Amino acid sequence: MQLELDRPTPIGKRGFLLLVLIELLVLVMVLTLSPRVLLPPIAFAVGIPLLFILPMYPYILFFFLILTTALDVTGIVMPNISFFGTSTPLTGFHLVLGATLIFGIANFFYKKRTLFPRIELTLPVILYLSVVAISVGYSPNKGEAIVQFLRLLALALLSFLTVFLVENRKEVTFVVASFVLCATAIAALGIFQTLNQQYFLPATFVQAVGASVPRATGTFHNPNTFATFLMVAIVLCVSLLLGIKVSWRRLVILLAIIITLLGGLITTFSRANWLATLMAVFFISVFTRRFKLFMTILLVAVCIIASISLISPNFAQLVLGRFTSIFATFSKFGSDAAVSSTSRVQFIKAAWSMFLSHPLLGIGTRGFPVLFEKYRPIDFPIWLPVRECHTLPATILAELGIVGFSIYLWFVFVVLRAGVKAFKSMDDSYLKALSVGFLSTFIGFQVSMFFTADITNNYFWFMIGMLFAVREIGMRSQRSENRA
């Protein structure tokens, strides 16, 4: 039996004509009016409904968080804002994060929500932020140290907002789909950049650091950040591929997405994220016990490189040479052909010297670039413009000492333990697959940050929030089933 309200009501000829006229009006406005004239009415037409919708459905803003982070350098609203003596850009991500906080609080009042899940992540995060805040007081680089602390504070807040606002399977699917679709589109852009030889790194910088590899960046400023974005999307797609059964149609779509993402990842020439992706996918196969499919994915990656070699043998040789150079870091140490690897090792040596001089609390947040000249190894190439340590454990040891390093290890342990317990206790295959994906993504980030030290990566903290959000959804689902 079908209720009267369930039956679709035809719009009629007048309604159809009105709809066509509205569409034609919008089309004429887009084609004839300048962006400055067009933007205010669009903002008004979209903004007013959102003011009523977002307090009820704040998770919609996560799509814009993903999108504005993916836009990166192209999403800068104001390029230079003086903030505690440092020049900091205002980006779309900052605006959307502020909106997420405001509408998230509005949602809590709307639902009259007073109870929130207690997660074991709270204490290690508070302690780590406290150590960073204390280190600002003795940092030789106070302006950047304050900005770094505020970034970490905002990103930690993003993690907790994610746990509180993503509350069911539908919302999880919305977030994951948004992430994968954005990543796939920008991966395709990276492939397009490579085919058209439009790369980010200017010739002067390439010559300065001894790099000889062209690297696509999509919409990002840094090819490594672009690669990290793609790494996360690949890991989530592979976790679904290995963790759930899908129809042939969806399987073909999923494989096409993974191939596009892998192609985009290759064009970044980011060794750190190649290795991070490989390790993350390996752990997915361990957690799901699907080693055969893991080997199949490796075979697909090899086939992609083989296909590239047919089109451009030189490009394929660059890919293989770049990947094998990861394992030649120490054998080629000091070689002019391996300046990047050599400098990374020397940055670690400098960080170790800083730690030995200040073992308890370190030299202070963002102190490494300032004090590097004092602790610089004798054989460091002085013409190299970089003064940043690219290894996160070494950076934490140098800047926060053994106290900060111990708290960070505790933080990593808490996330890993929570992730393992989550997927082992889940009965829902979909949520279990995503738990494995988010956990493996966290592992991938640890590998990546061993070479990039990008602890303020937006997606790192966002994925941690998603890991705990999925766990809470699974626990609530199991409790409701037990009551039934």
XYZ file of C-alpha atoms in Angstrom:
484
model
C 0.000 0.000 0.000
C 1.329 3.432 -0.945
C 0.421 6.545 1.027
C -0.754 9.637 -0.817
C 2.294 11.600 0.333
C 4.614 8.922 -1.074
C 3.327 9.335 -4.617
C 5.333 11.724 -6.801
C 3.397 14.798 -7.856
C 3.913 15.892 -11.482
C 5.100 19.478 -11.817
C 2.913 20.095 -14.870
C 3.616 22.152 -17.978
C 3.746 25.488 -16.135
C 6.127 24.146 -13.532
C 8.348 22.624 -16.191
C 8.382 25.899 -18.157
C 9.267 27.841 -15.003
C 12.137 25.432 -14.281
C 13.485 25.843 -17.835
C 13.265 29.655 -17.572
C 15.182 29.615 -14.261
C 17.891 27.418 -15.778
C 18.161 29.722 -18.823
C 18.384 32.762 -16.535
C 21.202 31.181 -14.524
C 23.019 30.221 -17.744
C 22.736 33.769 -19.159
C 24.019 35.241 -15.882
C 27.018 32.890 -15.835
C 27.897 33.674 -19.471
C 27.385 37.445 -19.388
C 28.146 38.718 -15.893
C 31.623 39.128 -14.432
C 32.589 37.018 -11.392
C 32.485 40.094 -9.121
C 28.877 40.807 -10.092
C 27.884 37.138 -10.077
C 29.448 36.141 -6.757
C 27.210 38.140 -4.321
C 23.851 36.773 -5.586
C 25.251 33.230 -5.699
C 26.640 33.594 -2.175
C 23.270 34.938 -1.004
C 21.264 32.208 -2.758
C 23.499 29.451 -1.388
C 24.370 30.983 1.982
C 20.854 31.652 3.300
C 19.647 28.021 2.951
C 22.939 26.781 4.418
C 22.380 28.862 7.558
C 19.341 26.683 8.260
C 20.692 23.377 6.919
C 24.174 23.300 8.492
C 23.098 23.360 12.173
C 21.105 20.190 11.427
C 23.678 18.554 9.125
C 27.120 20.034 9.950
C 28.916 17.008 8.485
C 28.265 18.567 5.046
C 31.101 20.964 5.846
C 33.573 18.069 5.840
C 33.320 18.015 2.049
C 34.427 21.653 1.996
C 37.217 20.920 4.498
C 38.496 18.223 2.149
C 38.084 20.421 -0.918
C 39.745 23.531 0.526
C 42.687 21.479 1.779
C 43.000 19.870 -1.651
C 43.015 23.301 -3.304
C 46.024 24.229 -1.133
C 47.904 27.037 -2.919
C 44.940 27.722 -5.227
C 42.649 28.056 -2.205
C 44.499 30.960 -0.583
C 42.108 33.833 0.228
C 44.715 36.297 1.520
C 48.368 35.416 0.803
C 50.123 37.421 3.516
C 48.725 38.172 6.957
C 51.046 39.407 9.698
C 50.522 37.023 12.603
C 52.843 37.196 15.643
C 55.569 38.639 13.445
C 55.272 35.948 10.775
C 53.658 36.060 7.343
C 50.811 33.537 7.268
C 48.260 32.997 4.471
C 44.529 32.875 5.129
C 43.057 29.923 3.235
C 39.634 28.545 2.503
C 40.394 25.730 4.945
C 40.730 28.210 7.827
C 37.330 29.724 7.026
C 35.597 26.361 6.661
C 37.188 25.043 9.870
C 35.830 28.083 11.717
C 32.394 27.469 10.208
C 32.586 23.798 11.215
C 33.266 24.787 14.813
C 30.394 27.302 14.863
C 27.830 25.034 13.201
C 29.059 22.054 15.209
C 28.295 23.915 18.438
C 24.940 24.982 16.951
C 24.225 21.312 16.230
C 24.950 20.398 19.853
C 22.376 22.979 21.011
C 19.909 21.919 18.308
C 20.070 18.285 19.469
C 20.354 19.324 23.134
C 23.436 17.178 23.279
C 25.314 17.065 26.571
C 26.997 13.648 26.385
C 30.043 13.033 24.188
C 32.093 9.875 23.695
C 35.144 9.579 25.903
C 38.117 8.642 23.767
C 41.531 7.662 25.047
C 43.128 10.079 22.594
C 42.262 13.055 24.803
C 45.021 12.845 27.421
C 48.044 12.283 25.122
C 46.857 15.075 22.802
C 46.415 17.510 25.702
C 49.844 16.630 27.101
C 51.546 16.953 23.707
C 49.929 20.343 23.100
C 50.960 21.397 26.612
C 54.602 20.523 25.939
C 54.487 22.454 22.655
C 52.891 25.445 24.415
C 55.545 25.428 27.153
C 58.328 25.192 24.567
C 57.073 28.381 22.904
C 58.372 30.251 25.956
C 62.004 29.283 25.346
C 61.927 28.831 21.574
C 64.432 30.968 19.611
C 61.736 31.303 16.936
C 58.750 32.490 18.985
C 56.627 33.864 16.149
C 56.633 30.638 14.152
C 56.387 28.612 17.375
C 53.116 30.333 18.325
C 51.714 29.750 14.838
C 52.780 26.088 14.996
C 51.057 25.641 18.360
C 47.840 27.257 17.116
C 47.875 25.046 14.015
C 48.265 21.914 16.120
C 45.530 23.100 18.478
C 43.128 23.733 15.575
C 43.903 20.389 13.937
C 43.482 18.498 17.208
C 40.128 20.248 17.550
C 39.285 19.052 14.028
C 39.941 15.460 15.129
C 37.521 15.727 18.040
C 34.896 17.563 15.963
C 35.066 14.719 13.456
C 34.425 12.152 16.190
C 31.446 14.133 17.529
C 29.821 15.136 14.210
C 30.214 12.004 12.045
C 27.629 9.763 13.692
C 26.396 7.100 11.245
C 27.244 5.029 8.181
C 25.673 7.503 5.777
C 27.843 10.336 7.041
C 30.964 8.152 6.949
C 30.185 7.238 3.340
C 29.689 10.922 2.499
C 33.101 11.845 3.919
C 34.962 8.934 2.287
C 33.275 9.513 -1.084
C 34.106 13.228 -0.924
C 37.727 12.442 -0.199
C 38.098 9.835 -2.940
C 36.341 11.935 -5.597
C 38.472 15.021 -4.858
C 41.650 12.936 -4.874
C 40.739 11.212 -8.145
C 40.042 14.518 -9.884
C 43.320 16.064 -8.733
C 45.246 12.858 -9.555
C 43.919 13.179 -13.108
C 45.136 16.788 -13.093
C 48.591 15.607 -11.986
C 48.692 13.117 -14.850
C 47.626 15.904 -17.230
C 50.416 18.142 -15.895
C 52.947 15.396 -16.544
C 51.697 14.737 -20.071
C 51.928 18.473 -20.808
C 55.204 18.939 -18.886
C 53.717 21.523 -16.515
C 55.585 21.031 -13.249
C 55.770 22.918 -9.992
C 59.487 23.019 -9.195
C 61.200 25.967 -10.963
C 64.509 25.343 -12.720
C 66.517 27.444 -10.234
C 65.299 25.425 -7.252
C 65.808 22.128 -9.077
C 69.425 23.061 -9.784
C 69.972 24.327 -6.232
C 68.932 21.088 -4.547
C 70.407 18.824 -7.186
C 67.041 17.410 -8.241
C 66.674 16.137 -11.773
C 63.126 14.772 -11.717
C 60.034 16.696 -12.900
C 57.250 16.495 -10.310
C 53.543 17.186 -10.735
C 51.678 18.885 -7.886
C 48.060 19.121 -9.025
C 46.552 22.001 -7.051
C 49.142 21.733 -4.269
C 52.199 23.856 -3.536
C 54.370 20.890 -2.599
C 54.545 17.579 -4.522
C 55.042 15.656 -1.264
C 51.816 17.081 0.195
C 50.014 16.197 -3.032
C 51.373 12.661 -2.792
C 50.242 12.353 0.839
C 46.719 13.306 -0.228
C 46.737 10.600 -2.901
C 48.250 8.064 -0.493
C 45.278 8.448 1.855
C 42.750 8.001 -0.957
C 44.543 4.930 -2.334
C 44.666 3.283 1.089
C 40.955 3.877 1.720
C 40.020 2.469 -1.704
C 42.232 -0.586 -1.251
C 40.762 -1.221 2.215
C 37.287 -1.311 0.657
C 38.528 -3.489 -2.199
C 40.036 -6.039 0.185
C 37.480 -5.737 2.975
C 34.041 -5.941 1.389
C 32.307 -7.755 -1.434
C 31.143 -5.497 -4.257
C 29.309 -6.024 -7.530
C 31.267 -6.277 -10.777
C 30.165 -2.787 -11.788
C 31.391 -1.230 -8.547
C 34.546 -3.327 -8.711
C 35.388 -1.915 -12.146
C 34.734 1.632 -10.911
C 36.855 1.075 -7.801
C 39.740 -0.375 -9.829
C 39.559 2.531 -12.290
C 39.754 4.985 -9.380
C 42.721 3.149 -7.828
C 44.574 3.088 -11.164
C 43.997 6.841 -11.613
C 45.183 7.533 -8.063
C 48.273 5.355 -8.548
C 49.046 7.162 -11.795
C 48.776 10.505 -10.011
C 50.964 9.257 -7.159
C 53.659 8.176 -9.609
C 53.752 11.632 -11.220
C 54.580 13.256 -7.860
C 57.896 11.355 -7.649
C 57.486 11.423 -3.871
C 59.625 8.555 -2.606
C 58.332 9.028 0.932
C 54.727 8.531 -0.098
C 55.479 5.732 -2.545
C 56.975 3.854 0.383
C 54.199 4.994 2.749
C 51.514 3.760 0.348
C 53.273 0.431 -0.087
C 53.571 -0.077 3.681
C 49.973 0.983 4.341
C 48.595 -1.388 1.688
C 50.807 -4.160 3.074
C 49.295 -3.667 6.540
C 45.801 -3.755 5.038
C 46.627 -7.181 3.605
C 47.960 -8.252 7.017
C 44.876 -7.025 8.894
C 42.440 -8.528 6.359
C 44.557 -11.616 5.574
C 44.255 -10.976 1.831
C 47.850 -11.379 0.631
C 46.836 -12.590 -2.836
C 44.922 -9.411 -3.544
C 47.865 -7.403 -2.201
C 50.087 -9.084 -4.776
C 47.449 -8.336 -7.419
C 47.575 -4.634 -6.553
C 51.366 -4.699 -6.785
C 51.024 -6.341 -10.176
C 48.656 -3.563 -11.279
C 51.220 -0.955 -10.193
C 53.941 -2.773 -12.146
C 51.654 -2.902 -15.200
C 51.101 0.862 -14.937
C 54.858 1.461 -14.925
C 55.274 -0.999 -17.811
C 52.600 0.857 -19.780
C 54.374 4.136 -19.085
C 57.647 2.634 -20.332
C 55.997 1.856 -23.661
C 54.944 5.498 -24.002
C 58.046 7.088 -22.475
C 61.022 4.833 -21.594
C 62.817 7.797 -20.023
C 59.916 8.504 -17.644
C 59.733 4.858 -16.553
C 63.486 4.864 -15.925
C 63.090 7.977 -13.765
C 60.347 6.249 -11.739
C 62.432 3.130 -11.101
C 65.564 5.142 -10.368
C 63.692 7.377 -7.959
C 62.194 4.432 -6.062
C 65.442 2.427 -5.793
C 67.242 5.534 -4.509
C 65.276 5.124 -1.250
C 67.371 2.071 -0.428
C 70.678 3.684 -1.433
C 70.573 6.514 1.106
C 73.630 5.359 3.045
C 75.542 3.684 0.217
C 75.511 6.966 -1.734
C 75.912 9.204 1.316
C 77.952 12.276 0.440
C 77.541 11.826 -3.295
C 76.655 14.906 -5.341
C 74.059 12.766 -7.116
C 72.242 12.086 -3.850
C 72.070 15.543 -2.282
C 68.499 15.052 -1.036
C 69.282 11.799 0.794
C 72.599 13.114 2.114
C 71.051 16.303 3.486
C 68.314 14.313 5.252
C 70.901 12.250 7.112
C 72.824 15.387 8.046
C 69.670 17.074 9.308
C 69.152 14.056 11.575
C 72.742 14.382 12.825
C 72.155 18.064 13.597
C 68.889 17.229 15.392
C 70.694 14.614 17.467
C 73.321 17.184 18.484
C 70.550 19.590 19.519
C 68.929 16.830 21.573
C 72.203 16.023 23.344
C 72.588 19.702 24.258
C 68.975 20.007 25.485
C 67.881 16.437 26.295
C 64.916 17.068 28.602
C 62.713 19.685 26.899
C 64.583 20.370 23.667
C 65.416 23.690 22.019
C 61.791 24.765 21.577
C 59.182 24.470 18.843
C 60.397 25.688 15.428
C 63.876 26.174 16.854
C 65.568 23.840 14.361
C 65.719 26.272 11.391
C 67.172 29.014 13.612
C 69.797 26.946 15.456
C 70.760 24.688 12.555
C 73.825 26.765 11.645
C 75.167 26.276 15.170
C 74.797 22.485 15.003
C 75.376 22.036 11.262
C 77.664 19.091 10.349
C 80.996 20.179 8.904
C 80.428 18.447 5.562
C 76.922 19.873 5.027
C 76.616 21.496 1.554
C 76.307 25.190 2.485
C 74.805 26.048 -0.912
C 71.713 23.987 -0.090
C 68.901 26.486 0.729
C 66.890 24.102 2.959
C 67.152 24.453 6.745
C 64.297 22.167 7.817
C 64.641 18.700 9.324
C 62.573 16.312 7.201
C 62.336 13.538 9.814
C 59.569 13.925 12.402
C 61.091 11.797 15.221
C 64.364 13.733 14.915
C 62.514 17.054 14.872
C 60.523 16.195 18.004
C 63.651 15.005 19.821
C 65.494 18.210 18.957
C 62.679 20.666 19.676
C 60.722 18.980 22.507
C 63.334 16.697 24.053
C 62.739 13.298 25.575
C 59.533 14.523 27.264
C 57.845 15.539 24.013
C 59.174 12.493 22.180
C 57.831 10.118 24.856
C 54.390 11.739 24.747
C 54.311 11.492 20.948
C 55.194 7.776 21.141
C 52.368 7.340 23.642
C 50.019 9.167 21.255
C 51.012 6.830 18.381
C 50.567 3.765 20.601
C 47.091 4.900 21.717
C 45.900 5.399 18.126
C 47.342 2.059 16.962
C 45.832 0.145 19.891
C 42.428 1.787 19.421
C 42.466 1.040 15.697
C 43.392 -2.627 16.138
C 40.751 -3.137 18.839
C 38.141 -1.416 16.669
C 38.420 -3.577 13.565
C 38.837 -6.786 15.585
C 35.600 -6.190 17.497
C 33.429 -5.075 14.553
C 30.864 -7.304 12.851
C 29.857 -4.790 10.164
C 32.118 -5.591 7.183
C 31.865 -2.069 5.732
C 32.826 -0.277 8.944
C 35.484 -2.899 9.622
C 37.050 -2.307 6.200
C 37.117 1.439 6.793
C 38.605 0.950 10.277
C 41.418 -1.030 8.677
C 41.782 1.711 6.059
C 42.020 4.561 8.567
C 44.407 2.580 10.781
C 46.632 1.733 7.802
C 46.493 5.377 6.737
C 47.826 6.350 10.162
C 50.686 3.872 9.705
C 51.314 5.284 6.231
C 51.527 8.774 7.703
C 54.169 7.620 10.197
C 56.266 6.299 7.298
C 55.710 9.457 5.260
C 56.545 11.787 8.149
C 59.835 9.986 8.638
C 60.804 11.783 5.403
C 58.597 14.909 5.491
C 57.952 15.751 9.199
C 54.553 17.176 8.193
C 52.771 16.834 11.531
C 50.485 19.772 10.693
C 49.055 17.959 7.672
C 45.283 18.522 7.773
C 44.450 15.028 6.566
C 46.610 13.378 9.232
C 44.438 14.751 12.020
C 41.235 14.378 10.021
C 41.896 10.671 9.425
C 42.591 10.145 13.133
C 39.183 11.671 13.860
C 37.561 9.402 11.270
C 39.218 6.336 12.819
C 37.660 7.071 16.204
C 34.345 8.173 14.649
C 33.969 4.841 12.825
C 34.875 2.993 16.006
C 32.181 4.848 17.974
C 29.582 4.148 15.260
C 30.462 0.447 15.322
C 30.241 0.311 19.114
C 26.835 2.030 19.144
C 25.566 -0.338 16.461
C 26.683 -3.392 18.435
C 25.129 -2.068 21.661
C 21.782 -1.524 19.923
C 21.917 -5.042 18.451
C 22.666 -6.537 21.879
C 19.663 -4.725 23.392
C 17.444 -6.038 20.599
